[in-house]
PDB file of C-alpha atoms in Angstrom:
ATOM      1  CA  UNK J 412      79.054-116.074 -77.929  1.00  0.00           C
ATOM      2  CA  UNK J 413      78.911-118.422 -80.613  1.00  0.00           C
ATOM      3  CA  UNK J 414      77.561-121.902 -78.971  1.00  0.00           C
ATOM      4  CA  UNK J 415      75.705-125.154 -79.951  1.00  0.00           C
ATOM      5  CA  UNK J 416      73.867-126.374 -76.934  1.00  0.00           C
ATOM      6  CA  UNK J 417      72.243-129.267 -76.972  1.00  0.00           C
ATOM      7  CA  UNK J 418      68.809-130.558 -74.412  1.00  0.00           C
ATOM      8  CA  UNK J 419      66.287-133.333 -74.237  1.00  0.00           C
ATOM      9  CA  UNK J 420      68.667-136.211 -73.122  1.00  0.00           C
ATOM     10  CA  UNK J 421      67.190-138.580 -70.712  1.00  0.00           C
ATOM     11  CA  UNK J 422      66.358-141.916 -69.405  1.00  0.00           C
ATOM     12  CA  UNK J 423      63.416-143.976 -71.613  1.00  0.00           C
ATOM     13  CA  UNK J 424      62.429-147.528 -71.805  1.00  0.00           C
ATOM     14  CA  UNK J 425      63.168-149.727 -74.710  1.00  0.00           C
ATOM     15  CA  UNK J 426      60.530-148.775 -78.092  1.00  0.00           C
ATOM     16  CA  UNK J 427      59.806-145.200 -76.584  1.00  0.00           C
ATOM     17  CA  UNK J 428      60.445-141.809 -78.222  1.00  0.00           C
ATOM     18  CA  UNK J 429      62.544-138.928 -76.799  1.00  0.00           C
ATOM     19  CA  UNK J 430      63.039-135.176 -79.146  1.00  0.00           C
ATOM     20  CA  UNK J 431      66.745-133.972 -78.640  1.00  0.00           C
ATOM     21  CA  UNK J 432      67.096-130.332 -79.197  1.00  0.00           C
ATOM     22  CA  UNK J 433      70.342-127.905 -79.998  1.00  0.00           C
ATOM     23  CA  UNK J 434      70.182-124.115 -80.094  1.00  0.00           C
ATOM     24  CA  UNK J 435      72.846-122.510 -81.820  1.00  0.00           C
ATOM     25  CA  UNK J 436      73.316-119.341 -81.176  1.00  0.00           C
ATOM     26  CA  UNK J 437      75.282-116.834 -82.192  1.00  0.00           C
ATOM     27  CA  UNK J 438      75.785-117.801 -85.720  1.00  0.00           C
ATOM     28  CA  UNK J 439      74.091-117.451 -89.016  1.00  0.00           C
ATOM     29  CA  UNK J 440      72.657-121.025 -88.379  1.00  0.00           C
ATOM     30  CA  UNK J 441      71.065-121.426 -92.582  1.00  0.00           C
ATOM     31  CA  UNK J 442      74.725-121.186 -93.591  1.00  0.00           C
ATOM     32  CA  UNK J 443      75.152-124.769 -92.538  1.00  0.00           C
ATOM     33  CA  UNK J 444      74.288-128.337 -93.207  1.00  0.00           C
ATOM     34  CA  UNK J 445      74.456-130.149 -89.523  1.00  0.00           C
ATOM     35  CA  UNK J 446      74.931-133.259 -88.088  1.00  0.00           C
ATOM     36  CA  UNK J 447      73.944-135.521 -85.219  1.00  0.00           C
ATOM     37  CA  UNK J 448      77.029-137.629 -83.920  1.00  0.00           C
ATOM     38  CA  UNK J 449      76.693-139.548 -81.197  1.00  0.00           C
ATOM     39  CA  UNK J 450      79.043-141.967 -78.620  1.00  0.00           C
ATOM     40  CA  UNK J 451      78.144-144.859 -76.625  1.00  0.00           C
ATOM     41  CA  UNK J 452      79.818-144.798 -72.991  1.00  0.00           C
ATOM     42  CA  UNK J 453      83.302-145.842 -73.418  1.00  0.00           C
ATOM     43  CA  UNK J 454      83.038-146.008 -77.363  1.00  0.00           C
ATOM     44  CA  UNK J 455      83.954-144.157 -80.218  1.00  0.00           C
ATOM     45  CA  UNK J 456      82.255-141.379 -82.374  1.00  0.00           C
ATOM     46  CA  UNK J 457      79.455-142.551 -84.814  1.00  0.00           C
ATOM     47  CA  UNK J 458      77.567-140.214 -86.800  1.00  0.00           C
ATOM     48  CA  UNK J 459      74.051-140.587 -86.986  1.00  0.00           C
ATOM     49  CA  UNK J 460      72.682-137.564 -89.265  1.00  0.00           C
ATOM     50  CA  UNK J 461      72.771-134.629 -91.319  1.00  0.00           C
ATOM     51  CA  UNK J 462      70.675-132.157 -92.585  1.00  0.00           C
ATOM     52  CA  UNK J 463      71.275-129.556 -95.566  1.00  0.00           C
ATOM     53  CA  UNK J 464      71.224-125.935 -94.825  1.00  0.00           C
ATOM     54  CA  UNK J 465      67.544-125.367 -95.823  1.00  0.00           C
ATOM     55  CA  UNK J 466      66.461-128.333 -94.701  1.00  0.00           C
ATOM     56  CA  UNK J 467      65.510-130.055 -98.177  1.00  0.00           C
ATOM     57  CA  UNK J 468      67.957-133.010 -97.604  1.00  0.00           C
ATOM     58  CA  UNK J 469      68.666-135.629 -95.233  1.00  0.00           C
ATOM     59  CA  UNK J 470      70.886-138.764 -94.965  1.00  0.00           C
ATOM     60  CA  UNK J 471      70.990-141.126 -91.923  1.00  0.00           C
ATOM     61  CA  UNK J 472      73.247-143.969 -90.431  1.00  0.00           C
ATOM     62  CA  UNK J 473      71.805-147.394 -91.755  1.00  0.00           C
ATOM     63  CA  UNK J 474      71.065-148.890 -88.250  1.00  0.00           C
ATOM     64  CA  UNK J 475      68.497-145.516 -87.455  1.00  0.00           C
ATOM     65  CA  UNK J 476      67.276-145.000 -90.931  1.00  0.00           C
ATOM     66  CA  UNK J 477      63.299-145.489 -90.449  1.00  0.00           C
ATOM     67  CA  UNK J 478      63.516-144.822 -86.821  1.00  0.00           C
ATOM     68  CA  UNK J 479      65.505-140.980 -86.243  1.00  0.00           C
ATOM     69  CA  UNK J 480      64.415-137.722 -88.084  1.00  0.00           C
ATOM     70  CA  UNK J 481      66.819-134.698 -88.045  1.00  0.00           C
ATOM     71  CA  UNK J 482      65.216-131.751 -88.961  1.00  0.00           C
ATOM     72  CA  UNK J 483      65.956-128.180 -88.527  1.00  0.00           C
ATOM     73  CA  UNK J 484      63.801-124.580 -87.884  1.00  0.00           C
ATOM     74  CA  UNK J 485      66.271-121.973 -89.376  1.00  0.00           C
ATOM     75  CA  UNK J 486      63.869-118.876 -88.108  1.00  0.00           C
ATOM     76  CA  UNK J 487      64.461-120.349 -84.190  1.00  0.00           C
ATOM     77  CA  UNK J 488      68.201-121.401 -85.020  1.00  0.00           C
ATOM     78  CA  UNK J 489      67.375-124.939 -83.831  1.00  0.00           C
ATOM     79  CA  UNK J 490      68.414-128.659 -84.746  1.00  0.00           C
ATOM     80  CA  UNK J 491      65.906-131.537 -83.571  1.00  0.00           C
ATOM     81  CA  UNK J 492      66.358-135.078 -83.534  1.00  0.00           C
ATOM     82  CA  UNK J 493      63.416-137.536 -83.497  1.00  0.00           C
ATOM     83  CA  UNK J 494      64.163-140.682 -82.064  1.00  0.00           C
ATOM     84  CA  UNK J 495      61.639-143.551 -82.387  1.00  0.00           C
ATOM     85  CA  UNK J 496      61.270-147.049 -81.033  1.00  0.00           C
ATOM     86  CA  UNK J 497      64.689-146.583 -79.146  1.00  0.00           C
ATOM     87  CA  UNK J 498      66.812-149.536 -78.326  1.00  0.00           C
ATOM     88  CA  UNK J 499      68.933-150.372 -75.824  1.00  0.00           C
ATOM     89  CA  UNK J 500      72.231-149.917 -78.262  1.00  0.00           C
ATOM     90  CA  UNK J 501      70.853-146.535 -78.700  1.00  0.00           C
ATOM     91  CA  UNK J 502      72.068-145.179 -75.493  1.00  0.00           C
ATOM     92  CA  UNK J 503      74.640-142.192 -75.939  1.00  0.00           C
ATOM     93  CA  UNK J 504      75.926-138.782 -75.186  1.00  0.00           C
ATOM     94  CA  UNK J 505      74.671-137.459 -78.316  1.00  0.00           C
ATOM     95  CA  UNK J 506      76.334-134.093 -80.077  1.00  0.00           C
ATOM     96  CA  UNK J 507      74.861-131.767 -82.488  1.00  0.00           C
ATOM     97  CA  UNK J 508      78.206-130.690 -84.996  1.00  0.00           C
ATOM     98  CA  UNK J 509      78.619-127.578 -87.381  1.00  0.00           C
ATOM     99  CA  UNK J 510      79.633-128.856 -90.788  1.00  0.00           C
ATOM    100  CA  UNK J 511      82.098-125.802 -91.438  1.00  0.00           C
ATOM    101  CA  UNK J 512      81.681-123.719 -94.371  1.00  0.00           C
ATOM    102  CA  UNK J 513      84.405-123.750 -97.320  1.00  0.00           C
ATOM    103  CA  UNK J 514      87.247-124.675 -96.890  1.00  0.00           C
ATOM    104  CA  UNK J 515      86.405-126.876 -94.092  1.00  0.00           C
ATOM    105  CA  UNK J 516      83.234-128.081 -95.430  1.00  0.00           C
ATOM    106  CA  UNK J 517      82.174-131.804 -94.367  1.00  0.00           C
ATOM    107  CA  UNK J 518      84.796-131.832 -91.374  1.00  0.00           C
ATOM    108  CA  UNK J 519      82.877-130.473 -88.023  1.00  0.00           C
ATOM    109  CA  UNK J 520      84.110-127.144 -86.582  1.00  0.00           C
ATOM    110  CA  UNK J 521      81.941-126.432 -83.435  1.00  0.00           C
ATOM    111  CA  UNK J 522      80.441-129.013 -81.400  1.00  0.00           C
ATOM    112  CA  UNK J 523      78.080-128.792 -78.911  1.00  0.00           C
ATOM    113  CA  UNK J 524      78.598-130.326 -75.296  1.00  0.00           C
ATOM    114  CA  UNK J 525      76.600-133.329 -75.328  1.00  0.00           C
ATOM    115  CA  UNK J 526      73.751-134.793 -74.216  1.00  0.00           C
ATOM    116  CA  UNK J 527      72.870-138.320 -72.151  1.00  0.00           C
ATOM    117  CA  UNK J 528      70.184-140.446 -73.928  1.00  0.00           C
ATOM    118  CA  UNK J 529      70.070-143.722 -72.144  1.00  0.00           C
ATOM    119  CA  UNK J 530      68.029-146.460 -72.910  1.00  0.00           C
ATOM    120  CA  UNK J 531      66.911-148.610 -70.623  1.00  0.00           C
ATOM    121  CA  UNK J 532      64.247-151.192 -68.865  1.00  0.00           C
TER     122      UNK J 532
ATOM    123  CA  UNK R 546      80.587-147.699 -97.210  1.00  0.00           C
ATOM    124  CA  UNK R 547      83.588-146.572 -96.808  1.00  0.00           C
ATOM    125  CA  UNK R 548      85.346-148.242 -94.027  1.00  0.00           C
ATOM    126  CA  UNK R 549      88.119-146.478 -91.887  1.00  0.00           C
ATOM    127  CA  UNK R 550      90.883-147.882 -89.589  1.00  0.00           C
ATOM    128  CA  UNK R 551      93.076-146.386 -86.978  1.00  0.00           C
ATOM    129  CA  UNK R 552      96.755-147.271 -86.152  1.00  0.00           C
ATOM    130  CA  UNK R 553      98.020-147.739 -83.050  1.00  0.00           C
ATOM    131  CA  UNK R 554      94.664-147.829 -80.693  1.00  0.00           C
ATOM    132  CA  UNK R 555      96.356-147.628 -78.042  1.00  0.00           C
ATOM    133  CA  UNK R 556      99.951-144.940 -77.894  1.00  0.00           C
ATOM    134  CA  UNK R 557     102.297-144.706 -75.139  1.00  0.00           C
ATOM    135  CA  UNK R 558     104.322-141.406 -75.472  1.00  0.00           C
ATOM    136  CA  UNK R 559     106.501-139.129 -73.483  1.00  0.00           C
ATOM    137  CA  UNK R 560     106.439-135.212 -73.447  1.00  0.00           C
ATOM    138  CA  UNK R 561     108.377-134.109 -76.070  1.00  0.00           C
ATOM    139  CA  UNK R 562     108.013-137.689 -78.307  1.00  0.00           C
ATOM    140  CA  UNK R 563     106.750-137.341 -81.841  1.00  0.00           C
ATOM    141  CA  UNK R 564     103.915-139.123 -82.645  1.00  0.00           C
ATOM    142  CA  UNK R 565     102.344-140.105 -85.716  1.00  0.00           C
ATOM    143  CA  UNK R 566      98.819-141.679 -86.182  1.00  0.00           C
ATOM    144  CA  UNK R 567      97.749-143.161 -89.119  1.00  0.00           C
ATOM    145  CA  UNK R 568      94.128-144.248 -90.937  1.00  0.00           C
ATOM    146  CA  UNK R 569      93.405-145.922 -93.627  1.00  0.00           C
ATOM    147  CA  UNK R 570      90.154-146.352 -95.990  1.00  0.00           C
ATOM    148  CA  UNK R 571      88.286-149.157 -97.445  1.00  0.00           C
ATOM    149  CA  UNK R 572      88.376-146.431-101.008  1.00  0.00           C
ATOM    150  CA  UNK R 573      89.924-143.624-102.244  1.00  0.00           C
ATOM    151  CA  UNK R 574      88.860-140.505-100.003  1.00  0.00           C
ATOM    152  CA  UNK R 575      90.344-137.568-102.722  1.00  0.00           C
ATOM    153  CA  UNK R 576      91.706-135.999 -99.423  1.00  0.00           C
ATOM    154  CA  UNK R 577      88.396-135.708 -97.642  1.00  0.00           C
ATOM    155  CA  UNK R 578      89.822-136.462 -93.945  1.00  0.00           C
ATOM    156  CA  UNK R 579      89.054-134.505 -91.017  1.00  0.00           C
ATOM    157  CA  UNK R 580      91.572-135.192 -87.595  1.00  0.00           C
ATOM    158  CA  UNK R 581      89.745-134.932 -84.705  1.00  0.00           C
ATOM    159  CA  UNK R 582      90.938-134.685 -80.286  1.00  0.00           C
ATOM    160  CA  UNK R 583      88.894-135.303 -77.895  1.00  0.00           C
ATOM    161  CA  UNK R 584      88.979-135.649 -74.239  1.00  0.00           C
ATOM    162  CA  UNK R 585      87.181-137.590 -71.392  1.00  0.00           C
ATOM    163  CA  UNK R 586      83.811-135.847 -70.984  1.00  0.00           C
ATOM    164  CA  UNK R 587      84.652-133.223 -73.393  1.00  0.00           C
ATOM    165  CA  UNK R 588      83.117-133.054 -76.988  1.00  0.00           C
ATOM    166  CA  UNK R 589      85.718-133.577 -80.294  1.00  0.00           C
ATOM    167  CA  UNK R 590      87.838-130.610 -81.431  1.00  0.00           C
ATOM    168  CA  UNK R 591      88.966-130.136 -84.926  1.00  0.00           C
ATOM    169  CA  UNK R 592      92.351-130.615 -85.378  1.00  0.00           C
ATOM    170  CA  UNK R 593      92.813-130.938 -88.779  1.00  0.00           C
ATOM    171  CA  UNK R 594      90.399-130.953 -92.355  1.00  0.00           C
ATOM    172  CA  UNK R 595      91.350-131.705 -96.205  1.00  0.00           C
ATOM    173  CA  UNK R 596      93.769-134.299 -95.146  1.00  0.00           C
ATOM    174  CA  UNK R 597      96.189-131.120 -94.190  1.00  0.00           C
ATOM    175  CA  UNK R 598      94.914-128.256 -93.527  1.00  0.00           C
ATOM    176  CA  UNK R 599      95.183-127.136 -90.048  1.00  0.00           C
ATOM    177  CA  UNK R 600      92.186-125.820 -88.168  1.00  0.00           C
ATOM    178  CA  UNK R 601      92.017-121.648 -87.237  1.00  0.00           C
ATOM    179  CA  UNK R 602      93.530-121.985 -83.647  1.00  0.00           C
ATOM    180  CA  UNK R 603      95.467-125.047 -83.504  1.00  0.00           C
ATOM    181  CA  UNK R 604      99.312-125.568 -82.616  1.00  0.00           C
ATOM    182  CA  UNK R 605     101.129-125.573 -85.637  1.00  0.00           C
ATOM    183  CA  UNK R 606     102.845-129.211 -83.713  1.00  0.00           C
ATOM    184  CA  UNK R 607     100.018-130.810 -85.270  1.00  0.00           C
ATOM    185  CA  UNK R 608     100.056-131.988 -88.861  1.00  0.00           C
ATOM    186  CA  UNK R 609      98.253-134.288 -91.374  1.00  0.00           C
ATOM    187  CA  UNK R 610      99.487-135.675 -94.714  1.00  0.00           C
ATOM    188  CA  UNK R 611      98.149-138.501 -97.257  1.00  0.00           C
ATOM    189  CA  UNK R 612      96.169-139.134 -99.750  1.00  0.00           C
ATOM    190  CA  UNK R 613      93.848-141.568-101.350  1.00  0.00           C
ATOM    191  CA  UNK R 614      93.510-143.978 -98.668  1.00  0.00           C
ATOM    192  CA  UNK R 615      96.405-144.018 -96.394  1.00  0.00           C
ATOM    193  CA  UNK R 616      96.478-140.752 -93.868  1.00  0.00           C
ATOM    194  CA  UNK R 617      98.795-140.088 -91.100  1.00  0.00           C
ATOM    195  CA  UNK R 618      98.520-136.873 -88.238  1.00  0.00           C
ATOM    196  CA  UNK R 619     101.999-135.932 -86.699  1.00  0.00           C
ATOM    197  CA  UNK R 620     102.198-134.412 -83.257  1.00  0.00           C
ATOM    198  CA  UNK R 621     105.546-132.758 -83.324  1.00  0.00           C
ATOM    199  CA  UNK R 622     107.132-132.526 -79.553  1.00  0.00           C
ATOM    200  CA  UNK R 623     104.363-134.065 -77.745  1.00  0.00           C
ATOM    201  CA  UNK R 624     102.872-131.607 -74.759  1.00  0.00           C
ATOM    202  CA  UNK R 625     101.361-132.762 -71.752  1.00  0.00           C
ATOM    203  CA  UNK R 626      97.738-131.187 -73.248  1.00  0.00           C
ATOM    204  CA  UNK R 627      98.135-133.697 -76.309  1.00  0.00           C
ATOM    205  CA  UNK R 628      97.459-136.569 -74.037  1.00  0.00           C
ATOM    206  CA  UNK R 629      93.276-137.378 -75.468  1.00  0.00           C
ATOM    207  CA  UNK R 630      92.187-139.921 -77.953  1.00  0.00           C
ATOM    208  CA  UNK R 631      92.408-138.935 -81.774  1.00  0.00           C
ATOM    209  CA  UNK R 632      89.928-140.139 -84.471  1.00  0.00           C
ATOM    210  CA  UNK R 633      89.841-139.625 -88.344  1.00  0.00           C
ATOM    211  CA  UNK R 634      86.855-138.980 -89.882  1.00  0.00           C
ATOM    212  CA  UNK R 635      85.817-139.423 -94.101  1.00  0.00           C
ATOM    213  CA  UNK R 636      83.572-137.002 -95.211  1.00  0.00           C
ATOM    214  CA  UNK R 637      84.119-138.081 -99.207  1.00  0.00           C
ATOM    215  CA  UNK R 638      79.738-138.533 -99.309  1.00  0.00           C
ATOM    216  CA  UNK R 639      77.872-136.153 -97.666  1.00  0.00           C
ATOM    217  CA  UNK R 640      75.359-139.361 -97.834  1.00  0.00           C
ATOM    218  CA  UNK R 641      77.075-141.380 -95.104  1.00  0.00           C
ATOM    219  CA  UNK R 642      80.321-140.134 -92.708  1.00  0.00           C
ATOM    220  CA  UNK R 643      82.421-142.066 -90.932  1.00  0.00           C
ATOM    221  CA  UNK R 644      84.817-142.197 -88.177  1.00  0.00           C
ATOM    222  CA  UNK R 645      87.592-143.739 -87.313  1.00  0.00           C
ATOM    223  CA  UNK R 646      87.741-146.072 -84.235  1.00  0.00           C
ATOM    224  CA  UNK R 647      89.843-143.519 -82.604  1.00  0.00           C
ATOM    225  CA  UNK R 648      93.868-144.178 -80.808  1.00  0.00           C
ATOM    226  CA  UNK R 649      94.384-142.927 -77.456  1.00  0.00           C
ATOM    227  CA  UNK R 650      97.763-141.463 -76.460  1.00  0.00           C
ATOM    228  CA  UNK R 651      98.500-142.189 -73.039  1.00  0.00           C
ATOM    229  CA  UNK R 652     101.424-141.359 -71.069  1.00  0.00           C
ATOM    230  CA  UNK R 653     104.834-143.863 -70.717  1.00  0.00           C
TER     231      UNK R 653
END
């Protein structure tokens, strides 16, 4: 089956670190550039990252840039993102997306199903 | 940056309505607009990418159109699985995406 599943959420204090993960399985993952979008509770969808398909570019939301690092191990078919002296406005279900291939390049076909980073004293 | 905007944010339709949902941009997107549904506790689903083209899988009830910076998604004869919040989303620089800040279509 063809999936993007996403682990590390959890519950950190304000200025630590937490490593989200997503496995994708089921797909020639190096065929993509992916992305990191995340949503605060009751908000709407903000993308955070993306990374190219062999990992030698990266572009990041203004208000993480210095903090987050996407990066990506193509032999393991994983996604990471670093996330450094968190704040509280950090706190999200955050996805991992598939940037689709041609045609559908730079709109996100497959999504993962989320997970809980919340930040918090 | 490009900046995007929704219209309505908040939709109050019947079963069989049509709706239509427009965005706008702060600059000329050359059709790169992606339609997105999404419902509570779910994760987004494609709807629609290239301002028009409809996603593998999708009802052929759904429909996008524009161009430059003014975009619009049709639901022809709203069904009662439409009922989720909708966002647009630019994808004109692979250097920064955006959304947009998403309309919900509730039930009258």
């Amino acid at each position: 089956e063809v999936q993007l599943v996403e682990s590390g959420g959890g519950l950190v204090q304000p200025g630590g670190s937490l490593r989200l993960s997503c496995d994708a399985s089921g797909l020639t993952f190096s065929n993509y550039w992916m992305s990191w979008v995340r949503q605060a509770p009751g908000k709407g969808l903000e993308w955070v990252a993306n990374i190219k398909k062999d990992g030698s570019e990266q572009y990041y939301v203004d208000s993480v840039k210095g903090r987050f690092t996407i990066s990506r191990d193509n032999a393991k078919n994983l996604l990471y993102l670093q996330m450094n002296s968190l704040r509280v406005e950090d706190t999200a279900v955050y996805y991992c997306a598939r940037d689709g291939n041609s045609p559908s390049q730079g709109a996100f076909d497959m999504w993962g199903q989320g997970t809980m980073v919340t930040v918090s004293s | 940056d490009i900046h995007m905007t929704q219209a309505p944010s908040t939709l109050s339709a019947s079963v069989g309505d049509r709706v239509i949902i427009t965005c706008r941009a702060s600059q000329s997107l050359s059709g790169w607009l992606a339609w997105y549904q999404q419902k509570p506790g779910k994760a987004p689903k494609l709807l629609i990418y290239k301002a028009s083209s409809l996603e593998s899988g999708v009802p052929s009830r759904f429909s996008g159109s524009g161009s430059g910076t003014e975009f619009a998604l049709t639901i022809n004869s709203l069904q009662p699985d439409d009922f989720a919040t909708y966002y647009c989303q630019q994808y004109k620089s692979y250097s920064l995406f955006t959304f947009g800040p998403g309309t919900k279509v509730d039930i009258k």
